[in-house]
PDB file of C-alpha atoms in Angstrom:
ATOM      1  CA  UNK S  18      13.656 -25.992   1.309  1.00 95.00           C
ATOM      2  CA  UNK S  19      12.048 -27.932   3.841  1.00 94.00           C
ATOM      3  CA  UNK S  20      12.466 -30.735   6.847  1.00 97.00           C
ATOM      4  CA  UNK S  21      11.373 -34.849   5.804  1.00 95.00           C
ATOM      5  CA  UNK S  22      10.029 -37.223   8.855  1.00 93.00           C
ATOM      6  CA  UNK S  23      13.500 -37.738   9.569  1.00 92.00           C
ATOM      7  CA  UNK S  24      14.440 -34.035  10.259  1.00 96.00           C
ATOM      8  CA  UNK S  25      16.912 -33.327   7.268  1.00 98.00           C
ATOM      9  CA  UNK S  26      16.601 -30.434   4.696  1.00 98.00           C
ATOM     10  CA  UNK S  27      16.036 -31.234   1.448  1.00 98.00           C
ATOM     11  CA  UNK S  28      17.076 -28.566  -1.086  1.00 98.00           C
ATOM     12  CA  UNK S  29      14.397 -28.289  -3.641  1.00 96.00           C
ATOM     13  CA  UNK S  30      15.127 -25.082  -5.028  1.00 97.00           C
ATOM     14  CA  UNK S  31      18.156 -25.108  -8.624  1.00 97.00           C
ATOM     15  CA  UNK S  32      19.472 -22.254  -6.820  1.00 98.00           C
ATOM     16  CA  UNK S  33      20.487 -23.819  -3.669  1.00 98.00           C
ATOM     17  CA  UNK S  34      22.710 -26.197  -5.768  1.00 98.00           C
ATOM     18  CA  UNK S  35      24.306 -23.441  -6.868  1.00 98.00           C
ATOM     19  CA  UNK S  36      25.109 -21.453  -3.715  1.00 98.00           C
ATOM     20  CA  UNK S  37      26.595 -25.009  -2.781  1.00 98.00           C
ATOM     21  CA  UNK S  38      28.744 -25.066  -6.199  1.00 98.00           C
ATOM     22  CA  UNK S  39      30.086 -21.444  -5.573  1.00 98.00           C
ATOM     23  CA  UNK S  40      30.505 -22.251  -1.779  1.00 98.00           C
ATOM     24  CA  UNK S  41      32.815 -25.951  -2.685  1.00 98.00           C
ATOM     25  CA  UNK S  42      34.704 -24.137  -5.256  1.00 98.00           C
ATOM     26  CA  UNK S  43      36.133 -21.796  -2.867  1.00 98.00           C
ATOM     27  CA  UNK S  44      37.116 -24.400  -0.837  1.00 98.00           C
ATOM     28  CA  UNK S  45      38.539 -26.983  -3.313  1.00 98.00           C
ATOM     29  CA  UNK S  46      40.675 -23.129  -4.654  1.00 98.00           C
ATOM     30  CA  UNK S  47      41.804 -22.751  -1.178  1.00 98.00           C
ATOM     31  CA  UNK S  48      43.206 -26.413  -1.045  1.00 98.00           C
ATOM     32  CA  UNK S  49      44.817 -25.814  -4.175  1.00 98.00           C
ATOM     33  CA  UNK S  50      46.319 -22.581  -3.545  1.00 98.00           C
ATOM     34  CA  UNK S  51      47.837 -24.012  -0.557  1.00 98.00           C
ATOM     35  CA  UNK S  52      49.403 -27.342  -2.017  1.00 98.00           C
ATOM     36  CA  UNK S  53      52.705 -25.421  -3.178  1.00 97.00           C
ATOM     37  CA  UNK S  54      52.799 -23.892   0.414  1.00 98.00           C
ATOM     38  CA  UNK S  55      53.137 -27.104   2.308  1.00 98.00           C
ATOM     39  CA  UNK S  56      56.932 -27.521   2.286  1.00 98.00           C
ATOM     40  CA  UNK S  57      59.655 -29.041   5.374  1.00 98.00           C
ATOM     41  CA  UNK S  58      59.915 -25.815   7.946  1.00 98.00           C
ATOM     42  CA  UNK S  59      56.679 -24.608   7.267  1.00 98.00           C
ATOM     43  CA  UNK S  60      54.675 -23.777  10.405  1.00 98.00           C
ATOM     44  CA  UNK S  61      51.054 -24.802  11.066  1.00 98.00           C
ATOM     45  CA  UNK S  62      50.003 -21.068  11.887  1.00 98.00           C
ATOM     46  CA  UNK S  63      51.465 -19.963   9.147  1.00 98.00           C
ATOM     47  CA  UNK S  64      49.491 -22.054   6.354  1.00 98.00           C
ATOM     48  CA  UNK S  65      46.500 -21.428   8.358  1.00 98.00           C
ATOM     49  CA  UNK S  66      47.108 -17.797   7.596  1.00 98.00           C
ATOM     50  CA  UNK S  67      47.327 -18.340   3.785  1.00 98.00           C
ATOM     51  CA  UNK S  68      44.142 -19.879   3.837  1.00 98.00           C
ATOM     52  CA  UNK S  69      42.484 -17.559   5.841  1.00 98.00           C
ATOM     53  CA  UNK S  70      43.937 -14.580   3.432  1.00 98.00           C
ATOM     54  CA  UNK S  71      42.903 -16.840   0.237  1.00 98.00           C
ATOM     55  CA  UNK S  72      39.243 -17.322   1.192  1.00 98.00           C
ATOM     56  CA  UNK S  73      38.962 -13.562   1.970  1.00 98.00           C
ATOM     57  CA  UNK S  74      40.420 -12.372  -1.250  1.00 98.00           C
ATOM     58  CA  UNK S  75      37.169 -14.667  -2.245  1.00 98.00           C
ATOM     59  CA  UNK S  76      35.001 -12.534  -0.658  1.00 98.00           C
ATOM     60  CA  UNK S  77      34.013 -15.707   1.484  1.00 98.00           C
ATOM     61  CA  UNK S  78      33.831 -16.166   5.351  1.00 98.00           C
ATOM     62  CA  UNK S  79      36.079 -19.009   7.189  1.00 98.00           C
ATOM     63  CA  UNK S  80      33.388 -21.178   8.904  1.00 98.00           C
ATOM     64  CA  UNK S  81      35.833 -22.267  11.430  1.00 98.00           C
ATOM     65  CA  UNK S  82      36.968 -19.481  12.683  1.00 98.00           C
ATOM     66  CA  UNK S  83      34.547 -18.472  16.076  1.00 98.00           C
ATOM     67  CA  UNK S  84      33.033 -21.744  15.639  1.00 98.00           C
ATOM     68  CA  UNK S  85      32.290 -22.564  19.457  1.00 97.00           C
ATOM     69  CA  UNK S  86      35.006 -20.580  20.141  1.00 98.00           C
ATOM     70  CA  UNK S  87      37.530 -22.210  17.775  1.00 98.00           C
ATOM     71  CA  UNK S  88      40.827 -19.577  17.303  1.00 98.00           C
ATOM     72  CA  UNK S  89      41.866 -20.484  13.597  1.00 98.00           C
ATOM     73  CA  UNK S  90      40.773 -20.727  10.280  1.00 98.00           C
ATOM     74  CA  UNK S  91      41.354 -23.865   9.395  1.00 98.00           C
ATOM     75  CA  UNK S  92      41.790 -27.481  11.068  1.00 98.00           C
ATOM     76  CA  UNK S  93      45.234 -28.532  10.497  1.00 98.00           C
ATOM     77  CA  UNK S  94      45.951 -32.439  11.608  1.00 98.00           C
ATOM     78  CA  UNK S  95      49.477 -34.219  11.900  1.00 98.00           C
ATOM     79  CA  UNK S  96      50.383 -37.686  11.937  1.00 98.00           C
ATOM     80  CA  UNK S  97      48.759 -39.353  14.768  1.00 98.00           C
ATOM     81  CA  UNK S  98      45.987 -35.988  15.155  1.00 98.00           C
ATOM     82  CA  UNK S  99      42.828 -37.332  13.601  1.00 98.00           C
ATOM     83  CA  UNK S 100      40.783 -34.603  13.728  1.00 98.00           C
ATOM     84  CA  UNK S 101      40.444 -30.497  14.537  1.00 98.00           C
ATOM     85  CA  UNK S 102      44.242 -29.799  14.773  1.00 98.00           C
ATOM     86  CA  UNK S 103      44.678 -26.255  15.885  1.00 98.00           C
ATOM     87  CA  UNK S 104      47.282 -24.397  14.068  1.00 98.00           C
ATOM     88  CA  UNK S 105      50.463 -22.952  15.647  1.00 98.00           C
ATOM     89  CA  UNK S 106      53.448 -20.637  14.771  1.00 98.00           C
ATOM     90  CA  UNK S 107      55.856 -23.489  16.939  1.00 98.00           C
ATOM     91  CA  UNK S 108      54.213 -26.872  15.368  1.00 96.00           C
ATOM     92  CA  UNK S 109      56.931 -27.192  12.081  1.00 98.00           C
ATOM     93  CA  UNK S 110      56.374 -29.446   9.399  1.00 98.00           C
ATOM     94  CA  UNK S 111      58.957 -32.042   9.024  1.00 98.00           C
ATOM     95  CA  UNK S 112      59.899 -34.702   6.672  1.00 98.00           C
ATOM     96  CA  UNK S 113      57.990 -37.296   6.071  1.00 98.00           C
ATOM     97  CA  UNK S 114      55.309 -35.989   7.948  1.00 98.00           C
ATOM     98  CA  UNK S 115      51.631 -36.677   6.600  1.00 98.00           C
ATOM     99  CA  UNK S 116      48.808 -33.844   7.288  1.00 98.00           C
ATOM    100  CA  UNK S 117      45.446 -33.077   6.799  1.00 98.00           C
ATOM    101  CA  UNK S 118      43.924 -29.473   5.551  1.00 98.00           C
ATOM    102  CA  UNK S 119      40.265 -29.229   6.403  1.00 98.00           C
ATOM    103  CA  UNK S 120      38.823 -25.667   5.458  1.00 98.00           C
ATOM    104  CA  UNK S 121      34.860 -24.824   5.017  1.00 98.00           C
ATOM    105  CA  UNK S 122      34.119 -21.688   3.399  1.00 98.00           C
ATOM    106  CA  UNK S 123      30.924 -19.554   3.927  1.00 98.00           C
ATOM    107  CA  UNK S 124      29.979 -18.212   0.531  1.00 98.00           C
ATOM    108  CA  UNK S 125      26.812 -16.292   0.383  1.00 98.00           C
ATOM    109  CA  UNK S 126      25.338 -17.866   3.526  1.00 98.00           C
ATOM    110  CA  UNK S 127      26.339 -21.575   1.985  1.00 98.00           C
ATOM    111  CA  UNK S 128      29.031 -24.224   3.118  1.00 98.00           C
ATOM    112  CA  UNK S 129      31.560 -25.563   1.582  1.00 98.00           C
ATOM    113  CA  UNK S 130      33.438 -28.115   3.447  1.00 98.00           C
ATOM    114  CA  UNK S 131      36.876 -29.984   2.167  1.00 98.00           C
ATOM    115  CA  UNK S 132      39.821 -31.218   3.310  1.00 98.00           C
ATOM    116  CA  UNK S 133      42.936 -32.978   1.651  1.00 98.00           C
ATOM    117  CA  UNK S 134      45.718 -35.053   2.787  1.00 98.00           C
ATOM    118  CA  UNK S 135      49.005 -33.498   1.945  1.00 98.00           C
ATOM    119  CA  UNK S 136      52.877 -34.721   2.630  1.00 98.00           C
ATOM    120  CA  UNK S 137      55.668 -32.829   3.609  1.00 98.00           C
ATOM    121  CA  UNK S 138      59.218 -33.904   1.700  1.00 97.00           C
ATOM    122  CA  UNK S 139      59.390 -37.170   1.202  1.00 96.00           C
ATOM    123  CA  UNK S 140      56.257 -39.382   2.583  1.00 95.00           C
ATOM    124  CA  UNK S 141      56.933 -42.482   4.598  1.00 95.00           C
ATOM    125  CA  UNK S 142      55.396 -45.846   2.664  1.00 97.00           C
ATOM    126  CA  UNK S 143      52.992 -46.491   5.491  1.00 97.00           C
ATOM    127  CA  UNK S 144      51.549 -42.784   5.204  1.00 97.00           C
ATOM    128  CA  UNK S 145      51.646 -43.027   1.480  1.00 98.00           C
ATOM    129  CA  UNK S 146      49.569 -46.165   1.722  1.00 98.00           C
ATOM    130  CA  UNK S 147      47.396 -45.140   4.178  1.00 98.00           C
ATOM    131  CA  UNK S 148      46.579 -41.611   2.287  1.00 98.00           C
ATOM    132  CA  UNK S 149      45.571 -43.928  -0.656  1.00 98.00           C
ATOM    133  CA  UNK S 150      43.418 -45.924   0.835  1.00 98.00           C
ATOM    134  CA  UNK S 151      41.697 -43.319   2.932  1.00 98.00           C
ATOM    135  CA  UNK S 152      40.846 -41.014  -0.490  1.00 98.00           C
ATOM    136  CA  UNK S 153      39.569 -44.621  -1.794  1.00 98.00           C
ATOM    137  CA  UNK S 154      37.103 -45.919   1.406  1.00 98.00           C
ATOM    138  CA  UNK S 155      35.530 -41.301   0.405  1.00 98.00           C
ATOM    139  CA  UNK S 156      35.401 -42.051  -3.083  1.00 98.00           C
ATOM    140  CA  UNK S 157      33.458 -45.574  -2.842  1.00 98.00           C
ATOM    141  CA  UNK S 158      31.187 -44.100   0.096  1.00 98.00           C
ATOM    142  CA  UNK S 159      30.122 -41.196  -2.513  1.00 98.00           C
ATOM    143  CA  UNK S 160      29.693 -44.054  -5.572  1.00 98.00           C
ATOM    144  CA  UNK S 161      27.137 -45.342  -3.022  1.00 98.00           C
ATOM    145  CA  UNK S 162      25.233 -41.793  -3.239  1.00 98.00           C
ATOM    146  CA  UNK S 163      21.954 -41.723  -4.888  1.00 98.00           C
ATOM    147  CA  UNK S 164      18.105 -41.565  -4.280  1.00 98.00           C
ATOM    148  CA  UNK S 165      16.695 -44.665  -2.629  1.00 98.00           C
ATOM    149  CA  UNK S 166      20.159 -45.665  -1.044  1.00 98.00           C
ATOM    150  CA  UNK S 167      20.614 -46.553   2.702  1.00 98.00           C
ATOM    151  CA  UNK S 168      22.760 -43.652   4.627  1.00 98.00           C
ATOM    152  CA  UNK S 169      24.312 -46.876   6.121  1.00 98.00           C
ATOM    153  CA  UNK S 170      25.580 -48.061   2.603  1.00 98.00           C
ATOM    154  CA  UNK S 171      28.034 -45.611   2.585  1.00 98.00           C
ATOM    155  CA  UNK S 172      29.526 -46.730   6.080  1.00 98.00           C
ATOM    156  CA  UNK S 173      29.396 -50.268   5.234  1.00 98.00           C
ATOM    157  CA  UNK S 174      31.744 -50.216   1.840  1.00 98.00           C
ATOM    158  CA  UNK S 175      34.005 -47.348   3.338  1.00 98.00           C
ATOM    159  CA  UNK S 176      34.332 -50.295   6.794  1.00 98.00           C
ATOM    160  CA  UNK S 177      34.376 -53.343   3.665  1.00 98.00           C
ATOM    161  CA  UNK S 178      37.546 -51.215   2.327  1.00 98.00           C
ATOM    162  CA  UNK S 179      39.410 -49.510   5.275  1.00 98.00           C
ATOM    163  CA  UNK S 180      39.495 -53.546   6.674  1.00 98.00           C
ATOM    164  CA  UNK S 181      40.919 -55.036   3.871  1.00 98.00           C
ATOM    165  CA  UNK S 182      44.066 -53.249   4.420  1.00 97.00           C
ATOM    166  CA  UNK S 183      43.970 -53.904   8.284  1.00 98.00           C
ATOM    167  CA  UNK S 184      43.246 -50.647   8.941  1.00 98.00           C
ATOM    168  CA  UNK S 185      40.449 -49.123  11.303  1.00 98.00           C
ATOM    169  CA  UNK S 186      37.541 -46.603  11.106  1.00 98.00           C
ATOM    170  CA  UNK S 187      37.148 -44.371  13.549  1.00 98.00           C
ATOM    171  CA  UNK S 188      33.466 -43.576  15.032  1.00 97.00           C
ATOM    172  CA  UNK S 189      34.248 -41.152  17.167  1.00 97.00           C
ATOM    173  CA  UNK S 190      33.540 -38.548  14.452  1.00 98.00           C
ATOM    174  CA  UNK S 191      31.166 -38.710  11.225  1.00 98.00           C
ATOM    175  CA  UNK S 192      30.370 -36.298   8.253  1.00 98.00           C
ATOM    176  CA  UNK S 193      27.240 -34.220   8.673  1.00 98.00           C
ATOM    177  CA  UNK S 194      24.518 -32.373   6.852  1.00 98.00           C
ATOM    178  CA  UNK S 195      25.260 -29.002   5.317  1.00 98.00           C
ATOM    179  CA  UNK S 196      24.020 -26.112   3.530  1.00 98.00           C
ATOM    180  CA  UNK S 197      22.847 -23.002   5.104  1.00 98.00           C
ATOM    181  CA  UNK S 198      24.105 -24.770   8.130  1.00 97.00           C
ATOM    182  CA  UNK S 199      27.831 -25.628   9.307  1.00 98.00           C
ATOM    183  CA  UNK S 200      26.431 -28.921  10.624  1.00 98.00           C
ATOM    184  CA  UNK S 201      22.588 -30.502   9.899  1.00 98.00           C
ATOM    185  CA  UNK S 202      21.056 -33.980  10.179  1.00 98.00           C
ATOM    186  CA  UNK S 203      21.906 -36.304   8.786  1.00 97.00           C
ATOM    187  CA  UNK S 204      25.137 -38.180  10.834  1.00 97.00           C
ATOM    188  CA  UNK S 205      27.215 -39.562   8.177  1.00 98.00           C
ATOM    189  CA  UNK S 206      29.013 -42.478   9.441  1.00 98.00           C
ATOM    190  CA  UNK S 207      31.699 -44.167   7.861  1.00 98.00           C
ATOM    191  CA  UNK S 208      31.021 -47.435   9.118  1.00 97.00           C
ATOM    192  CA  UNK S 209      27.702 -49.095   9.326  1.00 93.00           C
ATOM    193  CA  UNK S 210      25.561 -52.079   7.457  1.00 97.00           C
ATOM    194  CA  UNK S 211      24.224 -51.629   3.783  1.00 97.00           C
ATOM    195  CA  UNK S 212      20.590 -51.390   4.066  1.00 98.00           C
ATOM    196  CA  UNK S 213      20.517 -49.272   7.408  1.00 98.00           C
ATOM    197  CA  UNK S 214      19.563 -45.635   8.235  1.00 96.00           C
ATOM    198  CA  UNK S 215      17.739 -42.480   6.524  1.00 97.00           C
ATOM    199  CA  UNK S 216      16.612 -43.101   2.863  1.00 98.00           C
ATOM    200  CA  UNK S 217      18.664 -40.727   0.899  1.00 98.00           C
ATOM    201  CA  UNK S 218      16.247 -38.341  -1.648  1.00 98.00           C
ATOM    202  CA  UNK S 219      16.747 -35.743  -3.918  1.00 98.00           C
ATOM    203  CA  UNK S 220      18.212 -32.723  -2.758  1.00 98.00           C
ATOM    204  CA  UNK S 221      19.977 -33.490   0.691  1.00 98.00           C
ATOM    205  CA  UNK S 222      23.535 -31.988   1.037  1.00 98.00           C
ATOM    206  CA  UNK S 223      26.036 -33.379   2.946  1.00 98.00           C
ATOM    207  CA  UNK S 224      29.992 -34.647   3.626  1.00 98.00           C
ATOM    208  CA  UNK S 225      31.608 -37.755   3.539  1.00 98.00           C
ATOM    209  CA  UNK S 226      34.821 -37.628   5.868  1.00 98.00           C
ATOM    210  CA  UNK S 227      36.207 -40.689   6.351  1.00 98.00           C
ATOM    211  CA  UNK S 228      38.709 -40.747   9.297  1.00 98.00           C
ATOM    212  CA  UNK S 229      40.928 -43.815   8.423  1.00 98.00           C
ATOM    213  CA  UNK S 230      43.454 -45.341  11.181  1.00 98.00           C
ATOM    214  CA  UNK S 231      46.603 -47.156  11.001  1.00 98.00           C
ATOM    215  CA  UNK S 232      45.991 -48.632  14.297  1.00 97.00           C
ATOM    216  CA  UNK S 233      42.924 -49.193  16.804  1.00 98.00           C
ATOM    217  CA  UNK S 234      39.846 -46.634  15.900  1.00 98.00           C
ATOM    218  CA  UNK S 235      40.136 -45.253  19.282  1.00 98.00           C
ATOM    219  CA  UNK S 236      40.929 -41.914  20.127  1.00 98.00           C
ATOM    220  CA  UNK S 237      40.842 -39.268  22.673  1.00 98.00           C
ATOM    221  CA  UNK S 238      40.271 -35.076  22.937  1.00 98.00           C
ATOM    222  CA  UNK S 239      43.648 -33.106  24.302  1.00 98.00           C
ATOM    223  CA  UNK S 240      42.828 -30.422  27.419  1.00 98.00           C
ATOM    224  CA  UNK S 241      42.557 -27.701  23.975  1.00 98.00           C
ATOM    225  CA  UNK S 242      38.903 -29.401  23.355  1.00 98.00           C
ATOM    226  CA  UNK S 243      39.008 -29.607  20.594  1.00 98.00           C
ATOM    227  CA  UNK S 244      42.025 -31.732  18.585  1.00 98.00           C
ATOM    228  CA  UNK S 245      41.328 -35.474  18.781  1.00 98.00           C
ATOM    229  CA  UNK S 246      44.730 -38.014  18.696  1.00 98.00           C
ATOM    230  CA  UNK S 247      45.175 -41.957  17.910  1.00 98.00           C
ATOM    231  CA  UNK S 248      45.103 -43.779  21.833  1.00 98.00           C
ATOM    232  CA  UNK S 249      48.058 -45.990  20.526  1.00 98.00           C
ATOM    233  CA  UNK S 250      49.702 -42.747  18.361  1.00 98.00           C
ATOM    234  CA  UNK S 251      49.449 -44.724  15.174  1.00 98.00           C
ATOM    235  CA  UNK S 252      48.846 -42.300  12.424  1.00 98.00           C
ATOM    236  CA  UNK S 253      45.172 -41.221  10.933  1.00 98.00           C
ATOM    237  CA  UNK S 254      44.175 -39.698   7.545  1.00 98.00           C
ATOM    238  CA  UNK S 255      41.478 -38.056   6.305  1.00 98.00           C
ATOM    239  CA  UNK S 256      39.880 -36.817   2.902  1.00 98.00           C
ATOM    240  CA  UNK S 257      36.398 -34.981   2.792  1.00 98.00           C
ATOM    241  CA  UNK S 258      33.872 -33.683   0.053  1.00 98.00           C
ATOM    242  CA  UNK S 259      30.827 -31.992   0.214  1.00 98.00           C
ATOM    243  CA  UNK S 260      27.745 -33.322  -2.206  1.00 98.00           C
ATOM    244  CA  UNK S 261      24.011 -33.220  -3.055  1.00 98.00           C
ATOM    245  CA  UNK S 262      21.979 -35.900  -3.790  1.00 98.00           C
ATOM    246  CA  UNK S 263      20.589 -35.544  -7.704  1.00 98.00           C
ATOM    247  CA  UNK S 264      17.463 -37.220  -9.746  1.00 97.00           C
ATOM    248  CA  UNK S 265      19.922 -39.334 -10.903  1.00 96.00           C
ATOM    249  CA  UNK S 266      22.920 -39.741  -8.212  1.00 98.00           C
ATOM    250  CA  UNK S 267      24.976 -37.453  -6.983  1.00 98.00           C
ATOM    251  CA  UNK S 268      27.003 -34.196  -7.177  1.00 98.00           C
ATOM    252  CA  UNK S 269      30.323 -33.323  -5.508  1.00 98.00           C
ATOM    253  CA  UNK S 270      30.494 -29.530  -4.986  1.00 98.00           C
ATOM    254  CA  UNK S 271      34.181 -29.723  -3.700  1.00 98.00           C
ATOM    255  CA  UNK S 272      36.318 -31.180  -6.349  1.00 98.00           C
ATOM    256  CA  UNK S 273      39.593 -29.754  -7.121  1.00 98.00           C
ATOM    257  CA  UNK S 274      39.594 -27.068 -10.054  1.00 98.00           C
ATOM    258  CA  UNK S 275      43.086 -28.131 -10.837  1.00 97.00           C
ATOM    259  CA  UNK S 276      42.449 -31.889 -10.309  1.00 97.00           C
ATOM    260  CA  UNK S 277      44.488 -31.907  -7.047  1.00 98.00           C
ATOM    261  CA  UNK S 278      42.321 -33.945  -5.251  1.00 96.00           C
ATOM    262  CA  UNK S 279      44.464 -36.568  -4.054  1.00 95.00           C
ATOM    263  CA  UNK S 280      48.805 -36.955  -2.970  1.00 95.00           C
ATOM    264  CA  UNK S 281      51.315 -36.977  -4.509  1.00 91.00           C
ATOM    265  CA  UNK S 282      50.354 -33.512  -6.380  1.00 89.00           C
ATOM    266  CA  UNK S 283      53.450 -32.634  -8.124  1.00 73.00           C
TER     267      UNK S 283
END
């Protein structure tokens, strides 16, 4: 391993990839072992327990929790939250209700780092739609991945996207470089202009997180410090892999073993 001009790692050694495939597969299990969980009545707390107990039974670390002095496991995000939603044992799911399971697991001293949109009962059609799109502006941002490509492509077709649906990007938050690292250079932002930013190479790791808003992109921190919420309270999703940069293109570490990568998952 070692630092370009622009001060992020590049992982030259096979091995490294596969800390980072042992490390996402974890993850994507834990997002999978929780789908049947997330049910009407269901408290917060209680699925960030499940996840906490799943990743252990792994023999992996949560990432989250201590992290600056976060309290859970995982980063559970309702509706209008768009980001770092602390779980509670009061905050029930209800119907209808559209959430967002983020979980990073340390496996080995490497990071995975997922997160999935889930539904509880019966989704509303502007949360369905906006979960759709939102898994769509991640998976065109990581067809963008590949030696020689512009950091900024990937903002500019998840913005190109998100827009064409009247939706906005937040930029308040971006994905991040990874590894043996929680968070690294590079900023991944999900909006930008195609031929801006770092040169991707061979051997960077990294997420793509879209943030995706029904309303305005703006947003603000609650007194917690931590959980971010829509100014205007319209509802936000989320989706997030973790990937390396190949010879040829590019390898997502955090795909779901069971192909649960998207809503509706039943």
């Amino acid at each position: 391993m070692y630092t370009n001009k622009n001060g992020i790692k590049i992982y030259d050694d096979p091995a490294d990839f596969e800390g980072m495939r042992k490390a996402g597969k974890v993850a994507a299990e834990c997002l999978d072992y929780i789908t049947d969980y997330v049910q009407v009545g269901i408290t917060t707390g209680e699925l960030d327990d499940l996840c906490l107990k799943f990743m252990e039974s792994k023999g992996a670390i949560s990432a989250c929790l201590g992290y600056h002095g976060y309290p859970k496991a995982t980063c559970i995000s309702i509706n209008q939250v768009i980001c770092h939603g602390i779980p509670d044992y009061e905050r029930k799911l209800a119907d209808g209700d559209i959430l967002n399971i983020d979980v990073t697991a340390i496996v080995d001293g490497y990071y995975g780092d997922t997160s999935r949109m889930y539904f509880a009962g019966k989704p509303k059609i502007k949360g369905k739609r906006l979960c759709e799109v939102t898994y769509e502006c991640m998976m065109r941002g990581i067809d963008v991945v590949k030696p020689g490509a512009h950091f900024g492509d990937i903002g500019a077709v998840i913005e190109e996207y998100a827009h064409k649906y009247g939706y906005s990007v937040v930029d308040m938050f971006c994905g991040h470089g990874l590894g043996k690292v929680f968070h690294d250079n590079p900023n991944v932002m999900h909006c930008g202009r195609k031929g801006t930013g770092p040169i991707m190479e061979e051997g960077m790791f990294f997420t793509i997180e879209p943030m995706i808003n029904l309303g305005k992109k703006d947003g603000v921190i609650l007194s917690n410090g931590w959980t971010a919420v829509t100014c205007d309270h319209a509802w936000s999703a989320q989706f997030e892999h973790s990937m390396g940069v190949t010879k040829d293109g590019v390898e997502v570490f955090t795909y779901s073993p069971k192909g649960l990568d998207k809503p509706p998952y039943k």
